[in-house]
């Protein structure tokens, strides 16, 4: 969708350290990115930087953009473009800033702001994982198609977005979140403390006996891979626990959403150490008081990046079913199934595609 649209949307990757400005046409960037320090502790300087960055991008374009659309980290009243609340990376916004209306007043075009997890999921649903899987299913001769998607970003936090029936579900309060679900091993703690960058660093420090190691997940992944000195077993277990805690949160969410799962973020580089425990958690069992055993997720869970598993996912359990009282048969596939895959677009590109598509979809509605 929108991959052949000639309209231009100006974008922003808003981080606590840097603001990266760009512009998209037909789902692709058309100018070199412009980067400025965020000045996140000073509201006047931050807003001044935003205006300067957008002005510079617009000056490079060969026609006027139709909108500004971007992601902002943290809680907000996104439908009204108001940023406020607990914002560790943007402390000067905590008391509330009408950012959307401010930018609309400055540039005279519509401004759309969303949560980064929401835009990641929306980008993957329109131009990434969802169309990719459905195309592969069609080529495999399967009649199965998917319209629902959960998108997770693994990074500083545990971001999530939800697309239902091809539409972004932002909720009634712009508050579709899973970071605050219970931590499987520490029920009084949020799951994000077990499924974020800080979790990998903490668990590696605890298991290796070096809590002040100063390493980043990339370093710890290299230790697990055996290409860097360190405690390899502690590194592997740190990523495995990450996968377990993330998988537990996903199991709750996908049970309620009944769609596919796509994961993005830098930590996915450690996929081979994360995915086994994540999949094991999604495929785990629960019990009734009478002892009956049930699947934790009421769908069979497949690793869609594994060719053999994808073939089984596409095949399902199709069989002929006789219509009672007649000689007629219908095709019947009783297998309920879902799948997990790593983003091929990458989190940053998917968020930008989501921002672009969201702006155009809103303009088309109006």
CSV table of C-alpha atoms in Angstrom, one decimal:
chain,number,residue,atom,x,y,z
A,1,UNK,CA,0.0,0.0,0.0
A,2,UNK,CA,1.2,3.5,-1.0
A,3,UNK,CA,4.4,2.0,-2.6
A,4,UNK,CA,3.5,3.8,-5.8
A,5,UNK,CA,2.1,7.0,-4.2
A,6,UNK,CA,3.8,10.2,-5.3
A,7,UNK,CA,2.8,12.3,-2.3
A,8,UNK,CA,5.6,13.4,0.0
A,9,UNK,CA,5.4,13.2,3.8
A,10,UNK,CA,8.1,14.7,6.0
A,11,UNK,CA,9.2,12.4,8.9
A,12,UNK,CA,11.2,12.5,12.1
A,13,UNK,CA,12.9,9.9,14.2
A,14,UNK,CA,12.6,11.5,17.6
A,15,UNK,CA,15.1,10.2,20.1
A,16,UNK,CA,16.3,11.6,23.4
A,17,UNK,CA,19.8,12.1,22.0
A,18,UNK,CA,19.2,13.0,18.4
A,19,UNK,CA,16.4,14.2,16.1
A,20,UNK,CA,16.7,12.7,12.6
A,21,UNK,CA,14.6,14.4,9.9
A,22,UNK,CA,13.7,12.9,6.5
A,23,UNK,CA,11.0,12.8,3.8
A,24,UNK,CA,9.4,9.8,2.1
A,25,UNK,CA,7.7,9.2,-1.2
A,26,UNK,CA,6.3,5.8,-2.2
A,27,UNK,CA,7.6,4.2,1.0
A,28,UNK,CA,11.2,5.3,0.3
A,29,UNK,CA,13.3,8.1,1.7
A,30,UNK,CA,14.0,10.8,-0.9
A,31,UNK,CA,16.5,13.1,0.9
A,32,UNK,CA,19.6,12.5,3.0
A,33,UNK,CA,18.7,12.5,6.7
A,34,UNK,CA,19.3,15.7,8.7
A,35,UNK,CA,20.4,15.1,12.3
A,36,UNK,CA,20.5,17.6,15.2
A,37,UNK,CA,20.9,17.1,19.0
A,38,UNK,CA,17.5,16.7,20.6
A,39,UNK,CA,18.0,19.4,23.3
A,40,UNK,CA,15.4,17.3,25.2
A,41,UNK,CA,16.0,19.0,28.5
A,42,UNK,CA,15.1,22.4,27.2
A,43,UNK,CA,11.7,22.8,25.6
A,44,UNK,CA,12.4,26.1,23.8
A,45,UNK,CA,15.6,24.7,22.2
A,46,UNK,CA,14.0,21.4,21.4
A,47,UNK,CA,11.0,23.0,19.6
A,48,UNK,CA,13.4,25.4,17.8
A,49,UNK,CA,15.5,22.4,16.6
A,50,UNK,CA,12.4,20.6,15.3
A,51,UNK,CA,11.3,23.7,13.3
A,52,UNK,CA,14.8,24.1,11.9
A,53,UNK,CA,15.1,20.5,10.9
A,54,UNK,CA,11.7,20.4,9.2
A,55,UNK,CA,12.4,23.6,7.4
A,56,UNK,CA,15.7,22.3,6.0
A,57,UNK,CA,14.1,19.1,4.8
A,58,UNK,CA,11.2,20.9,3.1
A,59,UNK,CA,13.7,23.3,1.4
A,60,UNK,CA,15.3,20.2,-0.3
A,61,UNK,CA,12.0,19.0,-1.8
A,62,UNK,CA,10.9,19.6,-5.3
A,63,UNK,CA,7.2,20.0,-4.2
A,64,UNK,CA,5.3,20.8,-1.0
A,65,UNK,CA,4.8,17.9,1.4
A,66,UNK,CA,1.2,16.9,2.2
A,67,UNK,CA,1.9,16.2,5.9
A,68,UNK,CA,4.4,15.7,8.7
A,69,UNK,CA,4.2,12.3,10.4
A,70,UNK,CA,6.5,10.8,13.0
A,71,UNK,CA,6.8,8.7,16.1
A,72,UNK,CA,7.4,9.9,19.6
A,73,UNK,CA,8.6,7.8,22.5
A,74,UNK,CA,6.4,7.5,25.5
A,75,UNK,CA,2.8,8.3,26.6
A,76,UNK,CA,0.8,11.0,24.9
A,77,UNK,CA,-2.7,12.1,23.7
A,78,UNK,CA,-1.7,11.1,20.1
A,79,UNK,CA,-5.0,11.8,18.4
A,80,UNK,CA,-4.7,15.5,19.5
A,81,UNK,CA,-0.9,15.7,19.1
A,82,UNK,CA,-0.3,16.4,22.7
A,83,UNK,CA,2.9,15.0,24.3
A,84,UNK,CA,3.1,14.6,28.1
A,85,UNK,CA,3.5,12.3,31.0
A,86,UNK,CA,6.4,10.1,32.1
A,87,UNK,CA,9.0,10.8,29.4
A,88,UNK,CA,12.5,9.8,30.6
A,89,UNK,CA,14.1,10.8,27.3
A,90,UNK,CA,12.1,14.1,26.9
A,91,UNK,CA,11.8,15.6,30.4
A,92,UNK,CA,10.9,19.0,29.2
A,93,UNK,CA,7.6,17.6,27.7
A,94,UNK,CA,6.4,16.0,30.9
A,95,UNK,CA,3.9,18.8,31.8
A,96,UNK,CA,2.2,18.5,28.4
A,97,UNK,CA,3.1,20.1,25.1
A,98,UNK,CA,0.7,20.6,22.2
A,99,UNK,CA,3.3,19.5,19.7
A,100,UNK,CA,1.0,18.7,16.8
A,101,UNK,CA,-0.9,21.9,16.9
A,102,UNK,CA,2.3,23.9,17.3
A,103,UNK,CA,3.9,22.3,14.2
A,104,UNK,CA,0.6,22.7,12.2
A,105,UNK,CA,0.6,26.4,13.0
A,106,UNK,CA,4.3,26.6,11.9
A,107,UNK,CA,4.0,24.7,8.6
A,108,UNK,CA,0.3,24.9,7.6
A,109,UNK,CA,0.0,21.2,6.8
A,110,UNK,CA,-1.5,18.3,8.9
A,111,UNK,CA,0.7,16.8,11.5
A,112,UNK,CA,0.3,13.2,12.8
A,113,UNK,CA,2.2,11.8,15.8
A,114,UNK,CA,2.0,8.2,17.0
A,115,UNK,CA,3.8,5.9,19.4
A,116,UNK,CA,6.8,4.2,17.8
A,117,UNK,CA,5.6,0.7,18.6
A,118,UNK,CA,2.3,1.5,16.9
A,119,UNK,CA,4.0,2.8,13.7
A,120,UNK,CA,6.4,-0.2,13.7
A,121,UNK,CA,3.4,-2.6,13.6
A,122,UNK,CA,1.6,-0.5,11.1
A,123,UNK,CA,4.6,-0.3,8.7
A,124,UNK,CA,5.0,-4.1,9.0
A,125,UNK,CA,1.3,-4.7,8.4
A,126,UNK,CA,1.2,-2.6,5.3
A,127,UNK,CA,4.7,-3.0,3.8
A,128,UNK,CA,6.6,-5.7,5.7
A,129,UNK,CA,5.8,-8.9,7.5
A,130,UNK,CA,2.1,-9.2,6.8
A,131,UNK,CA,2.1,-8.9,3.0
A,132,UNK,CA,5.3,-11.0,2.9
A,133,UNK,CA,3.7,-13.9,4.8
A,134,UNK,CA,0.5,-13.7,2.8
A,135,UNK,CA,2.4,-13.7,-0.5
A,136,UNK,CA,4.4,-16.7,0.6
A,137,UNK,CA,1.2,-18.5,1.6
A,138,UNK,CA,-0.4,-17.7,-1.8
A,139,UNK,CA,2.7,-19.1,-3.6
A,140,UNK,CA,2.6,-22.2,-1.4
A,141,UNK,CA,-1.0,-22.8,-2.5
A,142,UNK,CA,-2.5,-22.1,0.9
A,143,UNK,CA,-5.9,-20.4,1.3
A,144,UNK,CA,-4.9,-19.1,4.7
A,145,UNK,CA,-4.5,-15.3,4.9
A,146,UNK,CA,-3.7,-13.0,7.9
A,147,UNK,CA,-5.0,-9.5,8.7
A,148,UNK,CA,-4.0,-9.1,12.3
A,149,UNK,CA,-0.4,-8.3,13.5
A,150,UNK,CA,1.4,-7.7,16.8
A,151,UNK,CA,4.7,-5.8,16.3
A,152,UNK,CA,7.3,-5.8,19.0
A,153,UNK,CA,10.4,-3.6,19.2
A,154,UNK,CA,13.3,-4.9,21.4
A,155,UNK,CA,15.5,-2.1,22.6
A,156,UNK,CA,15.6,0.4,25.4
A,157,UNK,CA,12.1,-0.7,26.2
A,158,UNK,CA,9.6,-3.3,25.1
A,159,UNK,CA,7.5,-1.5,22.5
A,160,UNK,CA,4.4,-3.0,21.0
A,161,UNK,CA,1.8,-2.1,18.3
A,162,UNK,CA,-1.4,-3.8,17.2
A,163,UNK,CA,-3.0,-3.9,13.8
A,164,UNK,CA,-6.5,-5.5,13.6
A,165,UNK,CA,-8.2,-6.1,10.3
A,166,UNK,CA,-5.6,-4.0,8.6
A,167,UNK,CA,-6.3,-1.0,10.9
A,168,UNK,CA,-4.0,0.4,13.6
A,169,UNK,CA,-5.5,-0.1,17.0
A,170,UNK,CA,-4.4,2.8,19.2
A,171,UNK,CA,-7.0,2.2,21.8
A,172,UNK,CA,-9.3,4.8,23.4
A,173,UNK,CA,-6.4,6.3,25.4
A,174,UNK,CA,-3.5,5.8,23.0
A,175,UNK,CA,-2.4,3.2,25.6
A,176,UNK,CA,-2.0,-0.2,23.9
A,177,UNK,CA,1.0,-1.5,25.9
A,178,UNK,CA,2.5,-4.7,27.1
A,179,UNK,CA,5.6,-3.3,28.9
A,180,UNK,CA,3.7,-3.2,32.1
A,181,UNK,CA,2.5,-6.8,32.1
A,182,UNK,CA,3.9,-8.9,35.0
A,183,UNK,CA,7.4,-10.2,34.8
A,184,UNK,CA,7.1,-14.0,34.7
A,185,UNK,CA,9.8,-14.6,37.4
A,186,UNK,CA,9.1,-11.5,39.5
A,187,UNK,CA,5.3,-10.9,39.5
A,188,UNK,CA,5.6,-7.6,41.2
A,189,UNK,CA,7.9,-6.2,38.5
A,190,UNK,CA,7.0,-5.1,35.0
A,191,UNK,CA,8.0,-7.5,32.2
A,192,UNK,CA,10.0,-4.7,30.4
A,193,UNK,CA,12.6,-5.1,33.2
A,194,UNK,CA,13.2,-8.6,31.9
A,195,UNK,CA,12.9,-7.9,28.1
A,196,UNK,CA,14.9,-4.8,27.3
A,197,UNK,CA,18.6,-3.8,26.9
A,198,UNK,CA,19.0,-3.2,30.6
A,199,UNK,CA,17.7,-6.8,31.3
A,200,UNK,CA,20.4,-8.4,29.2
A,201,UNK,CA,23.1,-6.3,30.8
A,202,UNK,CA,21.8,-7.0,34.3
A,203,UNK,CA,21.4,-10.7,34.0
A,204,UNK,CA,24.8,-11.1,32.4
A,205,UNK,CA,26.3,-9.2,35.2
A,206,UNK,CA,24.5,-11.3,37.8
A,207,UNK,CA,25.5,-14.6,36.2
A,208,UNK,CA,29.1,-13.7,35.4
A,209,UNK,CA,29.7,-12.2,38.8
A,210,UNK,CA,30.7,-8.8,37.1
A,211,UNK,CA,27.7,-6.4,37.7
A,212,UNK,CA,29.9,-3.4,36.6
A,213,UNK,CA,31.0,-5.0,33.3
A,214,UNK,CA,30.1,-2.0,31.2
A,215,UNK,CA,29.2,-4.1,28.2
A,216,UNK,CA,26.3,-3.5,25.7
A,217,UNK,CA,24.1,-6.3,24.3
A,218,UNK,CA,26.2,-6.3,21.1
A,219,UNK,CA,29.3,-7.1,23.2
A,220,UNK,CA,27.4,-9.8,25.2
A,221,UNK,CA,26.2,-11.3,21.9
A,222,UNK,CA,29.8,-11.6,20.7
A,223,UNK,CA,30.7,-13.3,24.0
A,224,UNK,CA,27.9,-15.8,23.4
A,225,UNK,CA,29.1,-16.3,19.9
A,226,UNK,CA,32.6,-17.0,21.1
A,227,UNK,CA,34.2,-14.1,19.2
A,228,UNK,CA,34.9,-12.0,22.3
A,229,UNK,CA,36.4,-12.9,25.7
A,230,UNK,CA,33.9,-13.3,28.5
A,231,UNK,CA,31.5,-15.7,30.2
A,232,UNK,CA,29.8,-17.4,27.2
A,233,UNK,CA,27.4,-19.4,29.3
A,234,UNK,CA,26.3,-16.3,31.2
A,235,UNK,CA,25.8,-14.4,27.9
A,236,UNK,CA,23.7,-17.2,26.4
A,237,UNK,CA,21.6,-17.4,29.6
A,238,UNK,CA,21.1,-13.6,29.6
A,239,UNK,CA,19.6,-13.7,26.1
A,240,UNK,CA,17.6,-16.9,26.9
A,241,UNK,CA,16.0,-15.2,29.9
A,242,UNK,CA,15.2,-12.2,27.8
A,243,UNK,CA,13.4,-14.5,25.3
A,244,UNK,CA,11.5,-16.3,28.1
A,245,UNK,CA,10.2,-13.1,29.6
A,246,UNK,CA,9.3,-11.5,26.2
A,247,UNK,CA,7.7,-14.8,25.1
A,248,UNK,CA,5.5,-14.8,28.3
A,249,UNK,CA,4.2,-11.3,27.5
A,250,UNK,CA,3.6,-12.2,23.9
A,251,UNK,CA,1.7,-15.3,24.8
A,252,UNK,CA,-0.9,-13.1,26.7
A,253,UNK,CA,-1.1,-10.6,23.9
A,254,UNK,CA,-1.4,-13.0,20.9
A,255,UNK,CA,-4.0,-15.0,22.7
A,256,UNK,CA,-6.2,-11.8,22.8
A,257,UNK,CA,-5.2,-10.6,19.3
A,258,UNK,CA,-5.1,-13.9,17.3
A,259,UNK,CA,-2.6,-12.7,14.6
A,260,UNK,CA,1.0,-12.9,13.6
A,261,UNK,CA,4.0,-11.6,15.5
A,262,UNK,CA,6.9,-9.6,14.1
A,263,UNK,CA,9.9,-8.5,16.1
A,264,UNK,CA,12.3,-5.6,15.3
A,265,UNK,CA,15.1,-3.8,17.1
A,266,UNK,CA,18.9,-4.1,17.4
A,267,UNK,CA,18.8,-7.0,19.9
A,268,UNK,CA,17.3,-9.3,17.2
A,269,UNK,CA,20.9,-9.6,16.1
A,270,UNK,CA,21.1,-12.2,19.0
A,271,UNK,CA,18.2,-14.1,17.5
A,272,UNK,CA,19.7,-17.5,17.8
A,273,UNK,CA,20.1,-17.0,21.6
A,274,UNK,CA,16.7,-15.4,22.1
A,275,UNK,CA,14.3,-17.3,19.9
A,276,UNK,CA,14.5,-20.8,21.3
A,277,UNK,CA,13.3,-19.7,24.8
A,278,UNK,CA,10.8,-17.3,23.3
A,279,UNK,CA,9.3,-20.0,21.2
A,280,UNK,CA,9.4,-22.5,24.0
A,281,UNK,CA,7.4,-20.0,26.2
A,282,UNK,CA,4.8,-19.5,23.4
A,283,UNK,CA,4.5,-23.3,23.1
A,284,UNK,CA,4.4,-24.0,26.8
A,285,UNK,CA,1.5,-25.7,28.6
A,286,UNK,CA,-0.9,-24.7,31.4
A,287,UNK,CA,-3.3,-26.8,33.5
A,288,UNK,CA,-6.8,-26.8,34.9
A,289,UNK,CA,-7.4,-27.5,38.5
A,290,UNK,CA,-8.6,-31.0,37.5
A,291,UNK,CA,-5.1,-31.7,36.0
A,292,UNK,CA,-6.1,-31.3,32.3
A,293,UNK,CA,-3.2,-29.9,30.2
A,294,UNK,CA,-3.8,-27.0,27.8
A,295,UNK,CA,-1.6,-25.1,25.4
A,296,UNK,CA,-0.7,-21.7,26.7
A,297,UNK,CA,-1.5,-20.2,23.3
A,298,UNK,CA,-4.6,-21.6,21.7
A,299,UNK,CA,-2.9,-21.7,18.3
A,300,UNK,CA,0.1,-23.8,17.1
A,301,UNK,CA,3.1,-21.5,17.0
A,302,UNK,CA,5.6,-21.6,14.1
A,303,UNK,CA,8.9,-19.9,13.5
A,304,UNK,CA,8.3,-18.3,10.1
A,305,UNK,CA,12.0,-17.7,9.5
A,306,UNK,CA,12.6,-21.5,9.5
A,307,UNK,CA,11.8,-22.8,6.0
A,308,UNK,CA,10.7,-26.2,7.3
A,309,UNK,CA,8.4,-24.7,9.8
A,310,UNK,CA,7.0,-22.2,7.3
A,311,UNK,CA,6.1,-25.1,5.0
A,312,UNK,CA,4.2,-26.8,7.8
A,313,UNK,CA,2.6,-23.5,8.7
A,314,UNK,CA,1.4,-23.1,5.1
A,315,UNK,CA,0.2,-26.7,4.8
A,316,UNK,CA,-1.9,-26.7,8.0
A,317,UNK,CA,-4.1,-29.7,8.4
A,318,UNK,CA,-6.4,-29.4,5.4
A,319,UNK,CA,-8.8,-32.3,4.9
A,320,UNK,CA,-12.1,-33.1,3.2
A,321,UNK,CA,-15.2,-33.0,5.4
A,322,UNK,CA,-18.4,-34.7,4.3
A,323,UNK,CA,-21.5,-32.6,4.6
A,324,UNK,CA,-24.0,-34.5,6.8
A,325,UNK,CA,-26.8,-36.1,4.8
A,326,UNK,CA,-25.2,-35.6,1.4
A,327,UNK,CA,-22.5,-36.7,-0.9
A,328,UNK,CA,-20.9,-33.2,-0.8
A,329,UNK,CA,-17.5,-32.5,0.7
A,330,UNK,CA,-16.0,-29.2,1.9
A,331,UNK,CA,-12.4,-28.3,2.6
A,332,UNK,CA,-11.7,-28.2,6.3
A,333,UNK,CA,-8.5,-27.0,8.1
A,334,UNK,CA,-9.1,-27.4,11.9
A,335,UNK,CA,-5.5,-26.2,12.8
A,336,UNK,CA,-5.4,-22.8,14.4
A,337,UNK,CA,-2.0,-21.3,14.0
A,338,UNK,CA,0.2,-18.3,14.4
A,339,UNK,CA,3.8,-17.4,13.6
A,340,UNK,CA,6.7,-15.3,14.7
A,341,UNK,CA,9.3,-13.7,12.5
A,342,UNK,CA,12.1,-11.1,12.6
A,343,UNK,CA,11.5,-7.9,10.7
A,344,UNK,CA,13.1,-7.8,7.3
A,345,UNK,CA,12.5,-4.0,7.0
A,346,UNK,CA,14.2,-3.3,10.3
A,347,UNK,CA,12.6,-1.2,13.1
A,348,UNK,CA,13.6,2.2,11.8
A,349,UNK,CA,12.4,1.6,8.2
A,350,UNK,CA,9.2,0.0,9.4
A,351,UNK,CA,8.4,2.9,11.7
A,352,UNK,CA,9.0,5.4,8.8
A,353,UNK,CA,6.8,3.3,6.4
A,354,UNK,CA,4.2,3.3,9.2
A,355,UNK,CA,4.4,7.0,9.6
A,356,UNK,CA,4.1,7.6,5.9
A,357,UNK,CA,1.2,5.2,5.4
A,358,UNK,CA,-0.6,6.5,8.5
A,359,UNK,CA,-0.5,10.1,7.3
A,360,UNK,CA,-1.8,9.2,3.8
A,361,UNK,CA,-4.5,7.0,5.2
A,362,UNK,CA,-5.8,9.8,7.4
A,363,UNK,CA,-5.7,12.3,4.5
A,364,UNK,CA,-7.6,9.8,2.3
A,365,UNK,CA,-10.2,9.4,5.0
A,366,UNK,CA,-10.8,13.1,5.0
